[in-house]
mmCIF file of C-alpha atoms in Angstrom:
data_model
loop_
_atom_site.group_PDB
_atom_site.id
_atom_site.type_symbol
_atom_site.label_atom_id
_atom_site.label_comp_id
_atom_site.label_asym_id
_atom_site.label_seq_id
_atom_site.Cartn_x
_atom_site.Cartn_y
_atom_site.Cartn_z
ATOM 1 C CA MET A 125 24.798 1.911 -25.471
ATOM 2 C CA THR A 126 24.812 2.277 -28.542
ATOM 3 C CA GLU A 127 22.640 4.944 -31.231
ATOM 4 C CA MET A 128 20.187 2.487 -32.351
ATOM 5 C CA SER A 129 19.175 2.357 -28.083
ATOM 6 C CA PRO A 130 15.844 3.765 -27.169
ATOM 7 C CA PRO A 131 15.779 7.108 -24.944
ATOM 8 C CA GLY A 132 15.375 6.173 -21.780
ATOM 9 C CA TRP A 133 17.165 6.246 -17.837
ATOM 10 C CA HIS A 134 19.582 4.444 -17.047
ATOM 11 C CA THR A 135 22.452 3.976 -14.621
ATOM 12 C CA ASP A 136 24.795 5.969 -14.814
ATOM 13 C CA PRO A 137 27.444 5.006 -16.531
ATOM 14 C CA GLY A 138 30.398 7.156 -15.048
ATOM 15 C CA TYR A 139 29.121 5.437 -11.455
ATOM 16 C CA THR A 140 32.328 4.041 -9.207
ATOM 17 C CA GLY A 141 31.056 1.768 -6.760
ATOM 18 C CA THR A 142 30.503 4.792 -3.909
ATOM 19 C CA GLY A 143 28.040 6.427 -2.842
ATOM 20 C CA PRO A 144 24.275 6.373 -4.263
ATOM 21 C CA VAL A 145 23.615 4.972 -7.065
ATOM 22 C CA GLN A 146 21.753 7.487 -9.568
ATOM 23 C CA GLU A 147 20.215 6.643 -13.402
ATOM 24 C CA ARG A 148 21.169 9.290 -16.262
ATOM 25 C CA TRP A 149 19.185 10.228 -19.426
ATOM 26 C CA TRP A 150 20.096 8.238 -22.434
ATOM 27 C CA ASP A 151 18.773 10.425 -25.471
ATOM 28 C CA GLY A 152 19.127 8.151 -28.280
ATOM 29 C CA SER A 153 22.564 8.988 -29.302
ATOM 30 C CA ARG A 154 23.748 9.925 -26.259
ATOM 31 C CA TRP A 155 24.273 10.434 -22.453
ATOM 32 C CA THR A 156 23.270 13.583 -20.923
ATOM 33 C CA ASP A 157 24.099 16.112 -17.697
ATOM 34 C CA GLN A 158 20.250 14.796 -16.389
ATOM 35 C CA LEU A 159 20.494 12.393 -12.988
ATOM 36 C CA ARG A 160 18.196 10.952 -10.672
ATOM 37 C CA MET A 161 17.617 8.665 -7.833
ATOM 38 C CA PRO A 162 15.867 5.764 -9.607
ATOM 39 C CA PRO A 163 11.781 5.657 -8.431
ATOM 40 C CA ALA A 164 11.973 3.222 -6.424
ATOM 41 C CA ALA A 165 14.322 3.026 -3.505
ATOM 42 C CA VAL A 166 17.656 2.108 -4.097
ATOM 43 C CA ARG A 167 19.746 0.190 -1.089
ATOM 44 C CA ARG A 168 22.866 -0.519 -1.678
ATOM 45 C CA ARG A 169 25.246 -3.607 -1.357
ATOM 46 C CA ARG A 170 26.971 -4.133 1.469
ATOM 47 C CA ILE A 171 29.619 -0.838 1.001
ATOM 48 C CA ARG A 172 29.328 0.993 4.599
ATOM 49 C CA ILE A 173 28.616 4.537 3.852
ATOM 50 C CA GLY A 174 26.374 6.977 5.339
ATOM 51 C CA VAL A 175 24.064 4.835 7.767
ATOM 52 C CA GLY A 176 27.235 5.325 10.196
ATOM 53 C CA VAL A 177 29.842 2.941 9.341
ATOM 54 C CA THR A 178 27.124 0.327 7.843
ATOM 55 C CA ALA A 179 28.765 -2.692 6.946
ATOM 56 C CA GLY A 180 25.679 -4.415 6.118
ATOM 57 C CA VAL A 181 23.642 -1.362 4.217
ATOM 58 C CA VAL A 182 23.011 1.804 3.448
ATOM 59 C CA VAL A 183 19.452 2.967 2.292
ATOM 60 C CA LEU A 184 18.531 5.422 0.282
ATOM 61 C CA ALA A 185 14.541 6.094 -0.553
ATOM 62 C CA ALA A 186 12.297 7.071 -2.646
ATOM 63 C CA ILE A 187 8.517 7.000 -2.140
ATOM 64 C CA ALA A 188 6.834 5.406 -5.424
ATOM 65 C CA GLY A 189 3.408 4.974 -4.487
ATOM 66 C CA GLY A 190 4.051 3.879 -0.918
ATOM 67 C CA VAL A 191 5.725 1.109 -1.719
ATOM 68 C CA LEU A 192 9.868 1.205 -0.367
ATOM 69 C CA MET A 193 11.326 -0.846 -3.496
ATOM 70 C CA LEU A 194 15.047 -2.469 -2.118
ATOM 71 C CA THR A 195 18.153 -3.992 -3.336
ATOM 72 C CA ASP A 196 19.707 -7.000 -2.238
ATOM 73 C CA ASP A 197 22.902 -8.415 -2.612
ATOM 74 C CA SER A 198 21.796 -10.228 -5.491
ATOM 75 C CA GLY A 199 21.040 -6.964 -7.763
ATOM 76 C CA ARG A 200 16.766 -8.468 -7.951
ATOM 77 C CA THR A 201 14.736 -5.327 -6.493
ATOM 78 C CA LYS A 202 13.103 -6.419 -3.370
ATOM 79 C CA ASN A 203 9.195 -4.923 -2.667
ATOM 80 C CA THR A 204 9.141 -4.743 0.773
ATOM 81 C CA SER A 205 5.307 -4.990 0.968
ATOM 82 C CA SER A 206 4.650 -7.766 -0.795
ATOM 83 C CA GLY A 207 8.288 -10.122 -0.566
ATOM 84 C CA ALA A 208 8.363 -10.476 -3.914
ATOM 85 C CA ALA A 209 11.810 -10.283 -6.104
ATOM 86 C CA SER A 210 11.925 -9.036 -9.361
ATOM 87 C CA PRO A 211 15.290 -8.672 -11.608
ATOM 88 C CA SER A 212 16.188 -5.406 -11.851
ATOM 89 C CA PRO A 213 16.090 -3.982 -15.243
ATOM 90 C CA GLY A 214 18.924 -4.143 -18.140
ATOM 91 C CA LEU A 215 20.865 -1.298 -20.337
ATOM 92 C CA PRO A 216 19.623 -1.131 -24.056
ATOM 93 C CA GLY A 217 21.610 -4.341 -25.081
ATOM 94 C CA GLY A 218 22.025 -5.711 -22.067
ATOM 95 C CA GLN A 219 21.775 -9.413 -21.867
ATOM 96 C CA ASN A 220 18.190 -8.661 -20.549
ATOM 97 C CA GLY A 221 17.170 -6.611 -23.147
ATOM 98 C CA GLN A 222 14.740 -4.207 -21.100
ATOM 99 C CA GLY A 223 15.032 -0.930 -21.886
ATOM 100 C CA GLY A 224 15.363 1.308 -18.379
ATOM 101 C CA PRO A 225 13.672 1.576 -15.002
ATOM 102 C CA GLY A 226 9.978 1.170 -16.057
ATOM 103 C CA GLY A 227 10.601 -2.367 -18.363
ATOM 104 C CA GLY A 228 8.648 -3.115 -20.735
ATOM 105 C CA GLY A 229 11.333 -0.884 -23.523
ATOM 106 C CA ARG A 230 9.634 1.778 -21.696
ATOM 107 C CA SER A 231 11.001 4.752 -20.841
ATOM 108 C CA GLN A 232 9.708 8.227 -19.252
ATOM 109 C CA ALA A 233 11.060 12.112 -21.251
ATOM 110 C CA PRO A 234 13.729 13.566 -18.717
ATOM 111 C CA ASP A 235 10.760 16.416 -17.201
ATOM 112 C CA GLN A 236 8.546 13.255 -16.064
ATOM 113 C CA GLN A 237 8.780 12.159 -12.391
ATOM 114 C CA GLN A 238 12.568 14.446 -11.810
ATOM 115 C CA PRO A 239 13.021 16.014 -8.684
ATOM 116 C CA GLN A 240 15.859 19.101 -9.327
ATOM 117 C CA GLN A 241 19.143 18.364 -9.506
ATOM 118 C CA PRO A 242 21.698 18.535 -6.494
ATOM 119 C CA PRO A 243 22.898 21.802 -6.633
ATOM 120 C CA SER A 244 26.456 22.452 -7.057
ATOM 121 C CA GLU A 245 28.999 24.147 -3.876
ATOM 122 C CA ASP A 246 32.728 23.598 -3.585
ATOM 123 C CA GLY A 247 33.046 21.092 -0.418
ATOM 124 C CA TYR A 248 29.266 20.057 -0.197
ATOM 125 C CA VAL A 249 26.862 17.423 -0.614
ATOM 126 C CA THR A 250 23.114 18.396 -0.484
ATOM 127 C CA ASP A 251 20.385 15.645 -0.345
ATOM 128 C CA VAL A 252 17.788 17.618 -2.578
ATOM 129 C CA MET A 253 14.305 16.308 -0.567
ATOM 130 C CA SER A 254 15.645 17.036 2.822
ATOM 131 C CA GLY A 255 17.011 20.000 2.031
ATOM 132 C CA VAL A 256 20.110 19.828 3.903
ATOM 133 C CA SER A 257 23.499 19.803 2.569
ATOM 134 C CA LEU A 258 26.664 17.678 4.076
ATOM 135 C CA PRO A 259 30.374 19.186 4.862
ATOM 136 C CA VAL A 260 32.581 17.203 2.972
ATOM 137 C CA PRO A 261 36.493 17.299 5.522
ATOM 138 C CA ASP A 262 39.027 16.487 3.539
ATOM 139 C CA GLY A 263 41.012 13.302 1.715
ATOM 140 C CA TRP A 264 36.517 12.226 2.293
ATOM 141 C CA LYS A 265 34.116 11.478 -0.822
ATOM 142 C CA GLY A 266 30.949 12.886 -1.230
ATOM 143 C CA GLN A 267 27.680 12.058 -3.306
ATOM 144 C CA SER A 268 24.979 14.311 -3.721
ATOM 145 C CA ALA A 269 21.338 12.993 -5.113
ATOM 146 C CA THR A 270 17.835 14.578 -5.492
ATOM 147 C CA ILE A 271 16.929 11.954 -2.599
ATOM 148 C CA GLY A 272 19.952 10.957 -0.043
ATOM 149 C CA ALA A 273 23.292 12.282 0.732
ATOM 150 C CA SER A 274 26.681 11.034 1.632
ATOM 151 C CA VAL A 275 29.693 11.400 3.217
ATOM 152 C CA SER A 276 32.622 8.813 3.468
ATOM 153 C CA THR A 277 36.132 7.819 4.519
ATOM 154 C CA GLY A 278 36.770 4.916 1.638
ATOM 155 C CA THR A 279 36.454 1.530 2.022
ATOM 156 C CA TYR A 280 38.100 -1.116 3.513
ATOM 157 C CA THR A 281 37.602 -5.619 4.112
ATOM 158 C CA CYS A 282 35.403 -6.205 6.705
ATOM 159 C CA PRO A 283 36.901 -7.848 10.153
ATOM 160 C CA ALA A 284 34.346 -10.483 10.724
ATOM 161 C CA ASP A 285 33.572 -11.291 6.645
ATOM 162 C CA THR A 286 36.747 -10.380 4.008
ATOM 163 C CA SER A 287 33.739 -10.454 1.195
ATOM 164 C CA GLN A 288 32.439 -7.686 2.489
ATOM 165 C CA LYS A 289 33.406 -4.099 2.404
ATOM 166 C CA CYS A 290 33.655 -1.532 5.333
ATOM 167 C CA GLU A 291 34.759 1.890 5.644
ATOM 168 C CA ARG A 292 36.131 3.442 8.128
ATOM 169 C CA GLY A 293 33.902 6.199 8.955
ATOM 170 C CA GLY A 294 30.829 7.736 7.151
ATOM 171 C CA VAL A 295 27.311 10.554 7.237
ATOM 172 C CA PHE A 296 24.372 9.996 5.507
ATOM 173 C CA ALA A 297 21.504 11.533 5.366
ATOM 174 C CA ALA A 298 17.700 11.448 4.101
ATOM 175 C CA PRO A 299 13.959 12.190 4.726
ATOM 176 C CA ALA A 300 12.455 9.947 8.346
ATOM 177 C CA GLN A 301 9.562 8.778 5.513
ATOM 178 C CA ALA A 302 12.519 6.755 3.668
ATOM 179 C CA LEU A 303 13.683 5.203 6.488
ATOM 180 C CA LYS A 304 10.164 4.438 7.533
ATOM 181 C CA ILE A 305 10.506 6.428 10.460
ATOM 182 C CA THR A 306 6.633 6.980 11.941
ATOM 183 C CA ALA A 307 7.524 9.094 14.837
ATOM 184 C CA ARG A 308 6.256 13.087 14.370
ATOM 185 C CA THR A 309 9.045 14.320 17.000
ATOM 186 C CA ALA A 310 12.608 14.513 16.101
ATOM 187 C CA GLU A 311 13.224 13.512 19.766
ATOM 188 C CA ALA A 312 11.234 10.574 19.244
ATOM 189 C CA ALA A 313 12.371 9.480 15.862
ATOM 190 C CA ALA A 314 16.084 9.975 17.045
ATOM 191 C CA LYS A 315 15.536 7.772 19.970
ATOM 192 C CA ALA A 316 13.420 4.957 17.933
ATOM 193 C CA ASP A 317 15.914 5.311 15.179
ATOM 194 C CA ILE A 318 19.811 4.710 17.290
ATOM 195 C CA ALA A 319 19.414 0.870 17.582
ATOM 196 C CA VAL A 320 18.563 0.886 14.099
ATOM 197 C CA ASN A 321 21.652 2.889 12.182
ATOM 198 C CA ALA A 322 24.241 0.333 15.055
ATOM 199 C CA LYS A 323 22.335 -2.512 13.765
ATOM 200 C CA GLU A 324 22.768 -1.457 10.861
ATOM 201 C CA SER A 325 26.314 -0.358 10.861
ATOM 202 C CA TYR A 326 27.733 -2.485 13.210
ATOM 203 C CA GLY A 327 25.641 -5.386 13.586
ATOM 204 C CA GLY A 328 25.356 -8.408 11.625
ATOM 205 C CA LYS A 329 27.832 -10.104 9.825
ATOM 206 C CA ALA A 330 30.636 -7.775 8.943
ATOM 207 C CA TYR A 331 31.551 -7.406 13.010
ATOM 208 C CA GLY A 332 29.808 -10.359 14.197
ATOM 209 C CA ALA A 333 27.166 -8.282 15.921
ATOM 210 C CA ILE A 334 27.272 -5.977 18.412
ATOM 211 C CA SER A 335 27.879 -7.240 22.385
ATOM 212 C CA SER A 336 26.896 -4.479 24.368
ATOM 213 C CA HIS A 337 26.234 -0.561 24.025
ATOM 214 C CA GLN A 338 26.671 2.963 25.931
ATOM 215 C CA GLU A 339 24.380 5.850 25.141
ATOM 216 C CA LEU A 340 26.374 8.836 25.765
ATOM 217 C CA LYS A 341 24.544 11.429 25.031
ATOM 218 C CA SER A 342 21.061 11.837 24.011
ATOM 219 C CA GLU A 343 20.243 15.513 24.056
ATOM 220 C CA PRO A 344 18.316 18.773 21.787
ATOM 221 C CA VAL A 345 20.370 20.029 19.743
ATOM 222 C CA THR A 346 19.977 23.713 17.221
ATOM 223 C CA VAL A 347 21.642 21.852 13.243
ATOM 224 C CA ALA A 348 20.864 24.397 10.149
ATOM 225 C CA GLY A 349 19.004 26.046 12.116
ATOM 226 C CA GLN A 350 16.454 24.136 13.118
ATOM 227 C CA LYS A 351 15.288 22.341 16.757
ATOM 228 C CA GLY A 352 16.692 18.746 16.268
ATOM 229 C CA TYR A 353 17.321 15.908 18.583
ATOM 230 C CA LEU A 354 20.687 13.926 18.810
ATOM 231 C CA VAL A 355 21.209 10.469 20.390
ATOM 232 C CA ARG A 356 25.197 8.773 20.494
ATOM 233 C CA TRP A 357 26.168 5.623 21.355
ATOM 234 C CA LYS A 358 29.232 3.764 22.040
ATOM 235 C CA VAL A 359 29.044 -0.136 20.400
ATOM 236 C CA VAL A 360 30.806 -3.126 21.483
ATOM 237 C CA THR A 361 31.496 -5.501 18.570
ATOM 238 C CA LYS A 362 32.290 -8.983 18.643
ATOM 239 C CA LYS A 363 35.348 -8.746 16.378
ATOM 240 C CA GLY A 364 37.435 -6.094 14.947
ATOM 241 C CA ASP A 365 36.533 -2.424 16.014
ATOM 242 C CA ASP A 366 34.150 -1.392 18.151
ATOM 243 C CA GLY A 367 32.265 2.071 17.107
ATOM 244 C CA TYR A 368 30.311 5.139 17.452
ATOM 245 C CA VAL A 369 26.519 5.402 15.755
ATOM 246 C CA GLN A 370 25.252 8.868 16.100
ATOM 247 C CA SER A 371 21.523 9.906 14.916
ATOM 248 C CA LEU A 372 20.646 13.257 14.167
ATOM 249 C CA VAL A 373 16.836 14.168 13.616
ATOM 250 C CA LEU A 374 15.442 17.412 12.537
ATOM 251 C CA PRO A 375 12.538 19.513 10.772
ATOM 252 C CA SER A 376 13.912 19.685 7.546
ATOM 253 C CA PRO A 377 15.070 23.795 6.240
ATOM 254 C CA HIS A 378 12.919 23.993 3.677
ATOM 255 C CA SER A 379 9.518 21.818 5.091
ATOM 256 C CA ALA A 380 8.442 22.012 8.678
ATOM 257 C CA ASP A 381 6.344 19.352 8.317
ATOM 258 C CA MET A 382 8.773 16.646 7.288
ATOM 259 C CA LEU A 383 12.547 15.470 9.380
ATOM 260 C CA VAL A 384 15.295 14.697 8.643
ATOM 261 C CA VAL A 385 17.620 11.971 9.528
ATOM 262 C CA VAL A 386 21.350 12.238 9.765
ATOM 263 C CA ARG A 387 23.103 8.376 10.397
ATOM 264 C CA SER A 388 26.598 8.935 11.946
ATOM 265 C CA GLY A 389 29.364 5.584 12.507
ATOM 266 C CA PHE A 390 32.930 5.944 12.784
ATOM 267 C CA ASP A 391 34.834 3.058 14.457
ATOM 268 C CA ILE A 392 36.905 3.271 17.401
ATOM 269 C CA SER A 393 40.882 2.719 15.787
ATOM 270 C CA SER A 394 44.323 4.627 15.128
ATOM 271 C CA LYS A 395 43.278 4.215 11.466
ATOM 272 C CA ALA A 396 39.838 5.647 12.044
ATOM 273 C CA PRO A 397 38.891 9.659 12.038
ATOM 274 C CA ALA A 398 38.531 10.966 15.351
ATOM 275 C CA LEU A 399 35.172 11.422 17.471
ATOM 276 C CA SER A 400 35.803 15.320 16.780
ATOM 277 C CA VAL A 401 35.387 15.190 13.186
ATOM 278 C CA MET A 402 32.184 14.152 13.824
ATOM 279 C CA ASP A 403 30.417 17.165 15.929
ATOM 280 C CA GLU A 404 32.094 18.927 13.006
ATOM 281 C CA ILE A 405 30.385 17.345 10.276
ATOM 282 C CA THR A 406 27.166 17.882 12.653
ATOM 283 C CA LYS A 407 27.979 21.588 13.210
ATOM 284 C CA GLY A 408 28.279 22.037 9.437
ATOM 285 C CA ILE A 409 25.223 20.471 8.419
ATOM 286 C CA LYS A 410 23.001 23.465 6.954
ATOM 287 C CA ALA A 411 19.978 24.418 4.777
ATOM 288 C CA ALA A 412 20.832 23.489 1.603
ATOM 289 C CA SER A 413 20.850 26.771 -1.613
ATOM 290 C CA GLY A 414 20.828 26.898 -5.122
ATOM 291 C CA THR A 415 20.168 24.507 -7.722
ATOM 292 C CA GLY A 416 22.180 22.733 -10.585
ATOM 293 C CA SER A 417 23.513 19.583 -11.649
ATOM 294 C CA GLY A 418 26.837 17.839 -10.100
ATOM 295 C CA SER A 419 27.495 17.748 -6.173
ATOM 296 C CA GLY A 420 29.844 19.655 -3.965
ATOM 297 C CA GLN A 421 32.643 16.934 -3.971
ATOM 298 C CA THR A 422 31.739 13.376 -5.352
ATOM 299 C CA ALA A 423 33.282 10.213 -5.257
#
């Protein structure tokens, strides 16, 4: 970035490649402390964080005009309502010469379409939109965002596709609407989401698909003071480690009309975290509190 570049939102230059991608405000001369999730949805590329131990995708979504935007492996933005793809915007002075997410050199002021920043609390990461905070286990990495939050163990090469990166364990929270879940109750949403969670965590090329599954739990739970519902499966993969996946759904502590989805997934191996850690994270989820920028722990 140079001082000749106009103010605007751009990919955070401090982004490490782990956790949800955020944008940082460039004021024309320097990077500010203001962060946001892109107004279009973000779908991480082949890094298995948060959506269980997904080697395939991580979904973090902002609802913009009712259209969910996804980013595919080429970095191109895909509009799921039409299937059309368009190049992702570049940074000022970049190769495509676009000025930011709005395209055509247009940018928005920091106070426009800017949700409040994630609160900073030691040992937790926060999904501001959902109103929940996830505990970050010792040695794990975490990422807060205005929409979505995740904790994970770190990456390794996927067993069935060495071009992809997988994770031994991860937990991810987001509003149900952002994940395109239309069920109206926590139980119905959890039961509908578990198959999606399993497929995105262990299906596809990363593990050679799922050959079978066993339901371990399907029960009401109280999390963050809310009456939710939890479904847990054990899945058997065709190649590499098998895994545990869990879909927990609860009403947002900040909005009874909003359902929050917490997807978890752990490999079953000596190198993966114990299943008891999934239970500890689930029990440690709490209502978000406070405001400010940053996150409890970030990658």
